[in-house]
mmCIF file of N, CA, C and O in Angstrom:
data_model
loop_
_atom_site.group_PDB
_atom_site.id
_atom_site.type_symbol
_atom_site.label_atom_id
_atom_site.label_comp_id
_atom_site.label_asym_id
_atom_site.label_seq_id
_atom_site.Cartn_x
_atom_site.Cartn_y
_atom_site.Cartn_z
ATOM 1 N N GLU A 231 4.223 27.413 -6.184
ATOM 2 C CA GLU A 231 5.386 26.869 -5.866
ATOM 3 C C GLU A 231 6.439 25.538 -7.098
ATOM 4 O O GLU A 231 5.074 25.426 -7.854
ATOM 5 N N ASP A 232 7.692 25.717 -6.651
ATOM 6 C CA ASP A 232 8.405 24.772 -7.843
ATOM 7 C C ASP A 232 7.698 22.934 -7.384
ATOM 8 O O ASP A 232 8.804 22.558 -6.812
ATOM 9 N N LEU A 233 7.192 22.439 -7.716
ATOM 10 C CA LEU A 233 7.225 21.120 -7.328
ATOM 11 C C LEU A 233 7.247 20.122 -8.662
ATOM 12 O O LEU A 233 6.342 20.234 -9.436
ATOM 13 N N PRO A 234 7.735 18.948 -8.025
ATOM 14 C CA PRO A 234 8.013 17.854 -9.462
ATOM 15 C C PRO A 234 6.661 17.140 -9.729
ATOM 16 O O PRO A 234 6.136 15.636 -9.591
ATOM 17 N N THR A 235 5.639 17.292 -9.409
ATOM 18 C CA THR A 235 4.180 17.155 -10.185
ATOM 19 C C THR A 235 3.637 18.480 -11.037
ATOM 20 O O THR A 235 4.029 19.551 -11.070
ATOM 21 N N GLU A 236 2.504 18.018 -11.636
ATOM 22 C CA GLU A 236 1.488 19.358 -12.193
ATOM 23 C C GLU A 236 0.730 19.389 -11.330
ATOM 24 O O GLU A 236 0.137 19.095 -11.251
ATOM 25 N N VAL A 237 0.048 20.667 -11.455
ATOM 26 C CA VAL A 237 -1.400 21.406 -10.523
ATOM 27 C C VAL A 237 -1.333 22.642 -11.665
ATOM 28 O O VAL A 237 -0.535 23.169 -12.116
ATOM 29 N N VAL A 238 -2.520 22.436 -11.516
ATOM 30 C CA VAL A 238 -3.252 23.845 -12.135
ATOM 31 C C VAL A 238 -4.613 24.523 -11.134
ATOM 32 O O VAL A 238 -4.706 23.026 -10.775
ATOM 33 N N TRP A 239 -4.572 25.538 -11.203
ATOM 34 C CA TRP A 239 -6.043 25.712 -9.544
ATOM 35 C C TRP A 239 -6.131 27.122 -11.289
ATOM 36 O O TRP A 239 -5.787 28.049 -11.666
ATOM 37 N N VAL A 240 -7.698 27.183 -10.938
ATOM 38 C CA VAL A 240 -8.342 28.050 -12.368
ATOM 39 C C VAL A 240 -9.689 28.295 -10.483
ATOM 40 O O VAL A 240 -10.248 27.884 -10.142
ATOM 41 N N GLU A 241 -10.370 29.705 -11.248
ATOM 42 C CA GLU A 241 -11.500 30.507 -10.507
ATOM 43 C C GLU A 241 -12.351 30.317 -11.515
ATOM 44 O O GLU A 241 -12.097 30.867 -12.254
ATOM 45 N N VAL A 242 -13.165 30.212 -10.696
ATOM 46 C CA VAL A 242 -14.330 30.034 -11.730
ATOM 47 C C VAL A 242 -16.075 30.556 -10.516
ATOM 48 O O VAL A 242 -15.749 30.704 -9.934
ATOM 49 N N ARG A 243 -16.417 31.589 -11.612
ATOM 50 C CA ARG A 243 -17.070 32.193 -10.170
ATOM 51 C C ARG A 243 -18.543 31.993 -10.750
ATOM 52 O O ARG A 243 -18.938 32.042 -12.313
ATOM 53 N N ASN A 244 -19.612 32.017 -10.288
ATOM 54 C CA ASN A 244 -20.709 32.121 -10.627
ATOM 55 C C ASN A 244 -21.356 33.750 -11.182
ATOM 56 O O ASN A 244 -21.028 34.015 -10.537
ATOM 57 N N ARG A 245 -22.601 33.202 -11.164
ATOM 58 C CA ARG A 245 -24.248 34.332 -11.394
ATOM 59 C C ARG A 245 -23.701 35.630 -9.585
ATOM 60 O O ARG A 245 -23.737 36.593 -10.617
ATOM 61 N N LYS A 246 -23.470 34.694 -9.088
ATOM 62 C CA LYS A 246 -23.703 35.704 -8.357
ATOM 63 C C LYS A 246 -22.397 36.236 -7.455
ATOM 64 O O LYS A 246 -22.419 37.014 -6.657
ATOM 65 N N GLY A 247 -21.286 35.550 -8.555
ATOM 66 C CA GLY A 247 -19.865 35.712 -7.742
ATOM 67 C C GLY A 247 -19.452 35.611 -6.372
ATOM 68 O O GLY A 247 -18.527 35.316 -6.919
ATOM 69 N N ALA A 248 -19.674 34.360 -6.741
ATOM 70 C CA ALA A 248 -18.613 33.100 -5.525
ATOM 71 C C ALA A 248 -17.861 32.498 -6.154
ATOM 72 O O ALA A 248 -17.965 32.053 -7.713
ATOM 73 N N VAL A 249 -16.602 32.960 -5.189
ATOM 74 C CA VAL A 249 -15.528 31.737 -6.452
ATOM 75 C C VAL A 249 -15.124 30.511 -5.468
ATOM 76 O O VAL A 249 -16.058 30.262 -4.883
ATOM 77 N N THR A 250 -15.134 29.451 -6.669
ATOM 78 C CA THR A 250 -14.815 28.041 -6.277
ATOM 79 C C THR A 250 -13.155 28.029 -6.805
ATOM 80 O O THR A 250 -13.727 28.843 -8.542
ATOM 81 N N LEU A 251 -12.859 27.346 -6.337
ATOM 82 C CA LEU A 251 -11.826 27.457 -6.384
ATOM 83 C C LEU A 251 -11.213 25.558 -7.407
ATOM 84 O O LEU A 251 -11.584 24.297 -6.573
ATOM 85 N N LEU A 252 -10.909 25.369 -8.575
ATOM 86 C CA LEU A 252 -10.744 23.770 -8.626
ATOM 87 C C LEU A 252 -9.313 23.922 -9.279
ATOM 88 O O LEU A 252 -7.948 24.572 -9.697
ATOM 89 N N GLY A 253 -8.622 22.708 -8.750
ATOM 90 C CA GLY A 253 -7.553 21.757 -8.002
ATOM 91 C C GLY A 253 -7.116 20.589 -9.400
ATOM 92 O O GLY A 253 -7.989 20.004 -9.060
ATOM 93 N N VAL A 254 -6.829 20.962 -10.275
ATOM 94 C CA VAL A 254 -6.059 19.812 -10.966
ATOM 95 C C VAL A 254 -4.574 18.851 -10.698
ATOM 96 O O VAL A 254 -4.421 20.032 -11.022
ATOM 97 N N PHE A 255 -4.583 17.961 -10.441
ATOM 98 C CA PHE A 255 -2.952 17.565 -9.993
ATOM 99 C C PHE A 255 -2.654 15.940 -10.522
ATOM 100 O O PHE A 255 -3.601 15.466 -10.468
ATOM 101 N N TYR A 256 -1.333 15.914 -10.751
ATOM 102 C CA TYR A 256 -0.886 14.937 -11.006
ATOM 103 C C TYR A 256 0.313 14.127 -10.122
ATOM 104 O O TYR A 256 1.184 15.234 -10.150
ATOM 105 N N ARG A 257 0.380 13.530 -9.685
ATOM 106 C CA ARG A 257 1.064 12.852 -8.753
ATOM 107 C C ARG A 257 2.076 12.484 -9.009
ATOM 108 O O ARG A 257 1.738 10.599 -8.621
ATOM 109 N N PRO A 258 3.101 11.649 -9.682
ATOM 110 C CA PRO A 258 3.937 11.015 -9.539
ATOM 111 C C PRO A 258 3.842 9.760 -9.130
ATOM 112 O O PRO A 258 4.525 10.200 -7.964
ATOM 113 N N PRO A 259 4.137 9.082 -9.336
ATOM 114 C CA PRO A 259 3.995 7.741 -8.636
ATOM 115 C C PRO A 259 5.588 7.740 -7.369
ATOM 116 O O PRO A 259 6.305 7.463 -8.260
ATOM 117 N N ASN A 260 5.816 7.427 -6.474
ATOM 118 C CA ASN A 260 6.151 6.820 -5.835
ATOM 119 C C ASN A 260 7.433 8.198 -5.582
ATOM 120 O O ASN A 260 8.584 8.642 -5.709
ATOM 121 N N SER A 261 6.109 9.125 -4.919
ATOM 122 C CA SER A 261 6.984 10.834 -5.250
ATOM 123 C C SER A 261 7.216 10.884 -3.769
ATOM 124 O O SER A 261 7.126 10.326 -2.988
ATOM 125 N N SER A 262 8.189 11.387 -3.389
ATOM 126 C CA SER A 262 8.569 12.133 -2.407
ATOM 127 C C SER A 262 7.429 12.839 -0.669
ATOM 128 O O SER A 262 6.630 13.335 -1.193
ATOM 129 N N ARG A 263 8.009 12.101 0.206
ATOM 130 C CA ARG A 263 7.279 12.961 1.246
ATOM 131 C C ARG A 263 7.088 13.977 1.229
ATOM 132 O O ARG A 263 5.717 15.371 1.676
ATOM 133 N N ASP A 264 8.043 15.063 0.796
ATOM 134 C CA ASP A 264 8.336 16.434 0.017
ATOM 135 C C ASP A 264 6.930 16.815 -0.657
ATOM 136 O O ASP A 264 7.052 17.959 -0.312
ATOM 137 N N VAL A 265 7.085 16.348 -1.487
ATOM 138 C CA VAL A 265 5.758 16.713 -2.868
ATOM 139 C C VAL A 265 4.557 16.308 -2.126
ATOM 140 O O VAL A 265 3.917 16.984 -2.005
ATOM 141 N N GLU A 266 4.365 15.227 -0.946
ATOM 142 C CA GLU A 266 2.948 14.522 -0.424
ATOM 143 C C GLU A 266 2.591 15.870 0.389
ATOM 144 O O GLU A 266 1.231 16.870 0.730
ATOM 145 N N GLU A 267 3.662 16.597 1.210
ATOM 146 C CA GLU A 267 3.560 17.811 2.055
ATOM 147 C C GLU A 267 3.366 19.207 1.171
ATOM 148 O O GLU A 267 2.555 19.592 1.797
ATOM 149 N N GLN A 268 3.771 19.064 -0.128
ATOM 150 C CA GLN A 268 3.614 20.325 -0.095
ATOM 151 C C GLN A 268 2.677 21.147 -1.217
ATOM 152 O O GLN A 268 1.384 21.611 -0.889
ATOM 153 N N ILE A 269 2.207 19.470 -1.978
ATOM 154 C CA ILE A 269 0.654 19.730 -2.225
ATOM 155 C C ILE A 269 -0.644 19.696 -0.890
ATOM 156 O O ILE A 269 -1.639 20.319 -0.743
ATOM 157 N N GLY A 270 -0.453 19.190 -0.320
ATOM 158 C CA GLY A 270 -1.316 18.660 1.649
ATOM 159 C C GLY A 270 -1.383 20.872 1.993
ATOM 160 O O GLY A 270 -2.357 21.163 1.853
ATOM 161 N N LYS A 271 0.032 22.010 1.550
ATOM 162 C CA LYS A 271 -0.025 22.865 2.062
ATOM 163 C C LYS A 271 -0.925 23.756 0.840
ATOM 164 O O LYS A 271 -1.762 24.369 1.365
ATOM 165 N N GLN A 272 -0.738 23.777 -0.477
ATOM 166 C CA GLN A 272 -0.958 23.870 -1.719
ATOM 167 C C GLN A 272 -2.510 24.588 -1.256
ATOM 168 O O GLN A 272 -3.522 24.907 -0.895
ATOM 169 N N ILE A 273 -3.428 22.657 -0.686
ATOM 170 C CA ILE A 273 -5.346 22.762 -0.804
ATOM 171 C C ILE A 273 -5.260 23.255 0.749
ATOM 172 O O ILE A 273 -5.914 23.963 0.268
ATOM 173 N N LEU A 274 -4.840 23.251 1.502
ATOM 174 C CA LEU A 274 -4.813 23.556 3.103
ATOM 175 C C LEU A 274 -4.664 25.958 2.455
ATOM 176 O O LEU A 274 -5.840 26.137 3.073
ATOM 177 N N GLU A 275 -4.257 25.957 2.248
ATOM 178 C CA GLU A 275 -4.332 27.212 1.986
ATOM 179 C C GLU A 275 -5.778 27.518 0.942
ATOM 180 O O GLU A 275 -6.019 28.974 1.378
ATOM 181 N N ARG A 276 -6.032 27.057 0.887
ATOM 182 C CA ARG A 276 -6.577 27.733 -0.449
ATOM 183 C C ARG A 276 -8.399 26.962 0.386
ATOM 184 O O ARG A 276 -8.873 28.182 -0.256
ATOM 185 N N CYS A 277 -8.640 26.076 0.475
ATOM 186 C CA CYS A 277 -9.758 25.969 1.474
ATOM 187 C C CYS A 277 -9.474 26.831 3.103
ATOM 188 O O CYS A 277 -10.567 26.514 3.191
ATOM 189 N N ARG A 278 -8.908 26.930 3.234
ATOM 190 C CA ARG A 278 -9.161 28.385 4.476
ATOM 191 C C ARG A 278 -10.361 29.714 3.817
ATOM 192 O O ARG A 278 -10.744 30.070 4.839
ATOM 193 N N SER A 279 -10.086 30.552 2.816
ATOM 194 C CA SER A 279 -10.588 30.581 2.292
ATOM 195 C C SER A 279 -11.749 31.029 1.211
ATOM 196 O O SER A 279 -12.338 31.474 0.965
ATOM 197 N N HIS A 280 -11.672 29.383 0.432
ATOM 198 C CA HIS A 280 -12.772 29.247 -0.444
ATOM 199 C C HIS A 280 -13.437 27.716 -0.288
ATOM 200 O O HIS A 280 -12.790 26.764 0.011
ATOM 201 N N ARG A 281 -14.075 28.052 -1.531
ATOM 202 C CA ARG A 281 -14.629 26.486 -1.888
ATOM 203 C C ARG A 281 -13.497 26.189 -2.402
ATOM 204 O O ARG A 281 -13.103 27.183 -3.533
ATOM 205 N N VAL A 282 -13.617 24.449 -2.603
ATOM 206 C CA VAL A 282 -12.531 24.107 -3.246
ATOM 207 C C VAL A 282 -12.706 22.399 -3.892
ATOM 208 O O VAL A 282 -13.929 22.209 -2.853
ATOM 209 N N VAL A 283 -13.016 22.438 -4.769
ATOM 210 C CA VAL A 283 -12.718 21.079 -5.245
ATOM 211 C C VAL A 283 -11.818 21.040 -6.030
ATOM 212 O O VAL A 283 -10.430 21.438 -7.008
ATOM 213 N N VAL A 284 -10.835 19.658 -5.765
ATOM 214 C CA VAL A 284 -9.698 19.102 -6.048
ATOM 215 C C VAL A 284 -10.232 18.016 -6.741
ATOM 216 O O VAL A 284 -11.141 16.555 -6.340
ATOM 217 N N MET A 285 -9.126 17.081 -8.440
ATOM 218 C CA MET A 285 -9.147 15.941 -8.653
ATOM 219 C C MET A 285 -7.215 15.570 -8.978
ATOM 220 O O MET A 285 -7.029 16.548 -9.026
ATOM 221 N N GLY A 286 -8.096 14.581 -9.340
ATOM 222 C CA GLY A 286 -6.654 14.421 -10.714
ATOM 223 C C GLY A 286 -6.265 13.088 -9.682
ATOM 224 O O GLY A 286 -6.883 11.912 -9.192
ATOM 225 N N ASP A 287 -4.916 12.774 -10.491
ATOM 226 C CA ASP A 287 -4.202 11.260 -10.561
ATOM 227 C C ASP A 287 -3.470 11.238 -8.638
ATOM 228 O O ASP A 287 -2.014 11.687 -9.251
ATOM 229 N N PHE A 288 -3.700 11.329 -8.213
ATOM 230 C CA PHE A 288 -2.828 11.364 -6.905
ATOM 231 C C PHE A 288 -1.648 9.888 -6.505
ATOM 232 O O PHE A 288 -0.586 10.011 -5.626
ATOM 233 N N ASN A 289 -1.878 9.185 -7.307
ATOM 234 C CA ASN A 289 -0.875 7.505 -6.829
ATOM 235 C C ASN A 289 -0.656 7.916 -6.202
ATOM 236 O O ASN A 289 0.397 7.006 -5.332
ATOM 237 N N PHE A 290 -1.878 7.560 -4.653
ATOM 238 C CA PHE A 290 -1.884 6.509 -3.127
ATOM 239 C C PHE A 290 -2.533 5.571 -3.480
ATOM 240 O O PHE A 290 -3.704 5.391 -2.957
ATOM 241 N N PRO A 291 -1.418 4.271 -3.856
ATOM 242 C CA PRO A 291 -2.544 2.959 -3.756
ATOM 243 C C PRO A 291 -2.807 3.407 -2.427
ATOM 244 O O PRO A 291 -3.782 1.272 -2.186
ATOM 245 N N ASN A 292 -2.328 3.106 -1.450
ATOM 246 C CA ASN A 292 -2.449 2.465 -0.455
ATOM 247 C C ASN A 292 -2.454 3.503 0.758
ATOM 248 O O ASN A 292 -3.810 3.093 1.601
ATOM 249 N N ILE A 293 -4.261 4.180 0.631
ATOM 250 C CA ILE A 293 -5.123 4.923 1.076
ATOM 251 C C ILE A 293 -6.407 3.427 0.912
ATOM 252 O O ILE A 293 -6.702 4.083 -0.281
ATOM 253 N N GLU A 294 -7.042 4.228 2.342
ATOM 254 C CA GLU A 294 -7.976 3.329 2.341
ATOM 255 C C GLU A 294 -8.709 4.766 2.552
ATOM 256 O O GLU A 294 -9.161 4.822 3.812
ATOM 257 N N TRP A 295 -9.982 4.687 2.023
ATOM 258 C CA TRP A 295 -10.771 6.316 1.481
ATOM 259 C C TRP A 295 -11.749 5.811 2.462
ATOM 260 O O TRP A 295 -12.489 6.461 3.046
ATOM 261 N N LYS A 296 -12.725 4.672 2.543
ATOM 262 C CA LYS A 296 -13.311 4.188 3.941
ATOM 263 C C LYS A 296 -12.998 4.595 5.133
ATOM 264 O O LYS A 296 -13.738 5.148 5.719
ATOM 265 N N LEU A 297 -12.350 4.325 5.521
ATOM 266 C CA LEU A 297 -12.021 3.997 6.747
ATOM 267 C C LEU A 297 -10.632 5.859 6.642
ATOM 268 O O LEU A 297 -10.473 5.932 7.824
ATOM 269 N N PHE A 298 -10.021 6.647 5.952
ATOM 270 C CA PHE A 298 -9.680 7.532 6.118
ATOM 271 C C PHE A 298 -8.104 7.266 6.530
ATOM 272 O O PHE A 298 -7.865 7.996 7.265
ATOM 273 N N ARG A 299 -7.619 6.102 5.375
ATOM 274 C CA ARG A 299 -6.297 6.270 6.296
ATOM 275 C C ARG A 299 -5.409 5.170 5.512
ATOM 276 O O ARG A 299 -5.815 4.402 4.696
ATOM 277 N N SER A 300 -4.020 4.804 6.069
ATOM 278 C CA SER A 300 -2.607 4.708 4.876
ATOM 279 C C SER A 300 -2.394 3.399 5.221
ATOM 280 O O SER A 300 -2.076 3.523 6.736
ATOM 281 N N ASN A 301 -2.510 2.682 4.560
ATOM 282 C CA ASN A 301 -1.525 1.342 5.190
ATOM 283 C C ASN A 301 -0.179 1.612 5.118
ATOM 284 O O ASN A 301 0.649 0.701 5.010
ATOM 285 N N SER A 302 0.261 2.884 5.169
ATOM 286 C CA SER A 302 1.992 2.732 4.241
ATOM 287 C C SER A 302 1.904 4.368 4.956
ATOM 288 O O SER A 302 1.102 4.878 4.881
ATOM 289 N N LEU A 303 3.509 5.178 4.600
ATOM 290 C CA LEU A 303 3.367 6.250 5.396
ATOM 291 C C LEU A 303 3.068 7.008 4.197
ATOM 292 O O LEU A 303 2.622 8.446 4.385
ATOM 293 N N ASP A 304 3.583 6.636 2.921
ATOM 294 C CA ASP A 304 3.078 7.117 2.306
ATOM 295 C C ASP A 304 1.631 7.703 1.967
ATOM 296 O O ASP A 304 0.997 6.495 1.939
ATOM 297 N N GLY A 305 0.814 8.867 2.116
ATOM 298 C CA GLY A 305 -0.689 8.924 1.889
ATOM 299 C C GLY A 305 -0.637 9.563 3.010
ATOM 300 O O GLY A 305 -2.057 10.532 3.491
ATOM 301 N N VAL A 306 0.078 8.853 4.087
ATOM 302 C CA VAL A 306 -0.559 9.759 6.081
ATOM 303 C C VAL A 306 -0.240 10.890 5.511
ATOM 304 O O VAL A 306 -1.656 11.891 6.280
ATOM 305 N N VAL A 307 0.264 11.633 5.432
ATOM 306 C CA VAL A 307 0.417 13.391 5.087
ATOM 307 C C VAL A 307 -0.938 13.867 4.577
ATOM 308 O O VAL A 307 -1.483 14.638 4.885
ATOM 309 N N PHE A 308 -1.573 12.996 3.316
ATOM 310 C CA PHE A 308 -2.562 13.752 2.059
ATOM 311 C C PHE A 308 -4.203 13.355 3.097
ATOM 312 O O PHE A 308 -4.587 14.132 3.407
ATOM 313 N N VAL A 309 -3.501 12.098 3.460
ATOM 314 C CA VAL A 309 -5.227 12.223 4.761
ATOM 315 C C VAL A 309 -5.487 12.648 5.434
ATOM 316 O O VAL A 309 -6.598 13.353 5.916
ATOM 317 N N GLN A 310 -4.572 13.501 6.113
ATOM 318 C CA GLN A 310 -4.061 14.348 7.229
ATOM 319 C C GLN A 310 -4.929 15.618 6.467
ATOM 320 O O GLN A 310 -5.515 16.405 7.181
ATOM 321 N N CYS A 311 -4.489 15.991 5.501
ATOM 322 C CA CYS A 311 -4.746 17.593 5.059
ATOM 323 C C CYS A 311 -5.899 16.678 4.317
ATOM 324 O O CYS A 311 -6.765 18.091 4.505
ATOM 325 N N VAL A 312 -6.848 16.174 3.953
ATOM 326 C CA VAL A 312 -7.805 15.785 3.758
ATOM 327 C C VAL A 312 -8.859 16.360 4.526
ATOM 328 O O VAL A 312 -10.282 16.665 4.960
ATOM 329 N N GLN A 313 -8.725 15.702 5.859
ATOM 330 C CA GLN A 313 -9.034 15.528 7.425
ATOM 331 C C GLN A 313 -9.490 17.063 7.115
ATOM 332 O O GLN A 313 -10.337 17.877 7.790
ATOM 333 N N GLU A 314 -8.668 17.914 8.293
ATOM 334 C CA GLU A 314 -7.526 18.689 8.032
ATOM 335 C C GLU A 314 -9.028 19.504 7.558
ATOM 336 O O GLU A 314 -9.108 21.127 8.359
ATOM 337 N N ALA A 315 -8.566 19.861 6.087
ATOM 338 C CA ALA A 315 -9.427 21.159 5.435
ATOM 339 C C ALA A 315 -11.281 20.502 5.333
ATOM 340 O O ALA A 315 -11.457 21.426 4.406
ATOM 341 N N PHE A 316 -11.859 19.728 5.525
ATOM 342 C CA PHE A 316 -12.753 18.983 5.458
ATOM 343 C C PHE A 316 -13.472 18.834 4.488
ATOM 344 O O PHE A 316 -14.322 19.287 3.559
ATOM 345 N N LEU A 317 -12.305 18.156 3.423
ATOM 346 C CA LEU A 317 -13.233 17.441 2.678
ATOM 347 C C LEU A 317 -14.040 16.268 2.342
ATOM 348 O O LEU A 317 -13.304 15.031 3.942
ATOM 349 N N THR A 318 -14.298 16.007 1.048
ATOM 350 C CA THR A 318 -15.078 14.903 1.296
ATOM 351 C C THR A 318 -14.393 14.043 -0.013
ATOM 352 O O THR A 318 -14.239 14.841 -1.338
ATOM 353 N N GLN A 319 -14.425 12.787 0.078
ATOM 354 C CA GLN A 319 -13.715 12.595 -1.362
ATOM 355 C C GLN A 319 -14.841 10.583 -1.631
ATOM 356 O O GLN A 319 -15.992 10.792 -1.066
ATOM 357 N N TYR A 320 -14.799 12.063 -3.501
ATOM 358 C CA TYR A 320 -15.551 11.596 -4.016
ATOM 359 C C TYR A 320 -16.220 10.316 -4.066
ATOM 360 O O TYR A 320 -16.940 9.469 -5.039
ATOM 361 N N VAL A 321 -15.058 9.365 -4.998
ATOM 362 C CA VAL A 321 -14.916 8.767 -6.163
ATOM 363 C C VAL A 321 -14.747 7.337 -4.724
ATOM 364 O O VAL A 321 -13.906 7.289 -3.799
ATOM 365 N N ASP A 322 -15.267 6.521 -4.945
ATOM 366 C CA ASP A 322 -15.956 5.398 -4.049
ATOM 367 C C ASP A 322 -15.426 3.515 -4.979
ATOM 368 O O ASP A 322 -16.224 2.872 -4.445
ATOM 369 N N CYS A 323 -14.919 3.844 -6.070
ATOM 370 C CA CYS A 323 -14.532 2.552 -6.843
ATOM 371 C C CYS A 323 -13.040 2.487 -7.553
ATOM 372 O O CYS A 323 -12.997 3.239 -7.874
ATOM 373 N N PRO A 324 -12.483 1.864 -7.507
ATOM 374 C CA PRO A 324 -11.178 1.793 -8.419
ATOM 375 C C PRO A 324 -11.376 2.111 -9.234
ATOM 376 O O PRO A 324 -11.685 2.224 -10.224
ATOM 377 N N THR A 325 -9.757 2.962 -8.999
ATOM 378 C CA THR A 325 -9.900 3.475 -10.760
ATOM 379 C C THR A 325 -8.496 2.920 -11.084
ATOM 380 O O THR A 325 -8.513 3.430 -12.575
ATOM 381 N N ARG A 326 -8.070 1.657 -10.879
ATOM 382 C CA ARG A 326 -6.926 1.097 -11.788
ATOM 383 C C ARG A 326 -6.483 0.473 -10.813
ATOM 384 O O ARG A 326 -5.666 0.181 -9.479
ATOM 385 N N GLY A 327 -6.925 -1.578 -11.182
ATOM 386 C CA GLY A 327 -6.338 -2.465 -9.729
ATOM 387 C C GLY A 327 -7.507 -2.083 -8.889
ATOM 388 O O GLY A 327 -8.439 -2.512 -9.390
ATOM 389 N N GLU A 328 -7.716 -2.566 -7.697
ATOM 390 C CA GLU A 328 -7.576 -2.702 -6.514
ATOM 391 C C GLU A 328 -7.999 -1.490 -5.696
ATOM 392 O O GLU A 328 -8.535 -1.144 -4.807
ATOM 393 N N ALA A 329 -7.128 -0.649 -6.425
ATOM 394 C CA ALA A 329 -7.272 0.755 -5.984
ATOM 395 C C ALA A 329 -8.021 1.768 -6.687
ATOM 396 O O ALA A 329 -8.327 2.499 -7.535
ATOM 397 N N ILE A 330 -7.922 2.893 -5.178
ATOM 398 C CA ILE A 330 -8.232 4.472 -5.902
ATOM 399 C C ILE A 330 -7.386 5.468 -5.851
ATOM 400 O O ILE A 330 -6.644 6.228 -4.633
ATOM 401 N N LEU A 331 -7.071 5.231 -7.276
ATOM 402 C CA LEU A 331 -5.458 6.685 -6.777
ATOM 403 C C LEU A 331 -5.741 8.032 -8.074
ATOM 404 O O LEU A 331 -5.575 8.933 -7.544
ATOM 405 N N ASP A 332 -7.085 7.995 -8.216
ATOM 406 C CA ASP A 332 -7.987 9.161 -8.894
ATOM 407 C C ASP A 332 -9.101 9.751 -8.209
ATOM 408 O O ASP A 332 -10.090 9.016 -8.031
ATOM 409 N N LEU A 333 -8.869 10.642 -7.404
ATOM 410 C CA LEU A 333 -10.296 11.305 -6.267
ATOM 411 C C LEU A 333 -10.152 13.007 -7.114
ATOM 412 O O LEU A 333 -10.197 13.295 -8.118
ATOM 413 N N VAL A 334 -11.179 13.146 -7.242
ATOM 414 C CA VAL A 334 -12.449 14.287 -6.338
ATOM 415 C C VAL A 334 -12.480 13.882 -5.164
ATOM 416 O O VAL A 334 -13.745 13.763 -4.408
ATOM 417 N N LEU A 335 -12.478 15.060 -4.535
ATOM 418 C CA LEU A 335 -12.498 16.226 -2.968
ATOM 419 C C LEU A 335 -12.924 17.551 -3.516
ATOM 420 O O LEU A 335 -12.732 17.694 -4.616
ATOM 421 N N GLY A 336 -13.830 17.637 -2.717
ATOM 422 C CA GLY A 336 -14.841 19.264 -2.352
ATOM 423 C C GLY A 336 -15.250 19.121 -1.147
ATOM 424 O O GLY A 336 -15.560 18.529 -0.042
ATOM 425 N N ASN A 337 -15.156 20.310 -0.466
ATOM 426 C CA ASN A 337 -15.114 21.160 0.740
ATOM 427 C C ASN A 337 -16.458 21.777 0.504
ATOM 428 O O ASN A 337 -17.568 22.523 0.969
#
């Protein structure tokens, strides 16, 4: 997909042949809702059939990860995607200022 964001997906196989998909994202600050929806779509599609680890700088300063909610419209779709895909967000301390912008998510 042609997104105004940077993303790389890599397929990793363990010795037994099990596949894990690694996704690395950079979402520019103040990206459109369209970009947020497309990122969510990519993640959900891959989570349906694979073990997935997603990481990167998502630039969602308004998401409160301990409560799984966004304090603004920016991030609402992404939080819904994370919940729908049953992903766990592993970063638990601020990565820039008071915000957790850099994420590591996995199912």
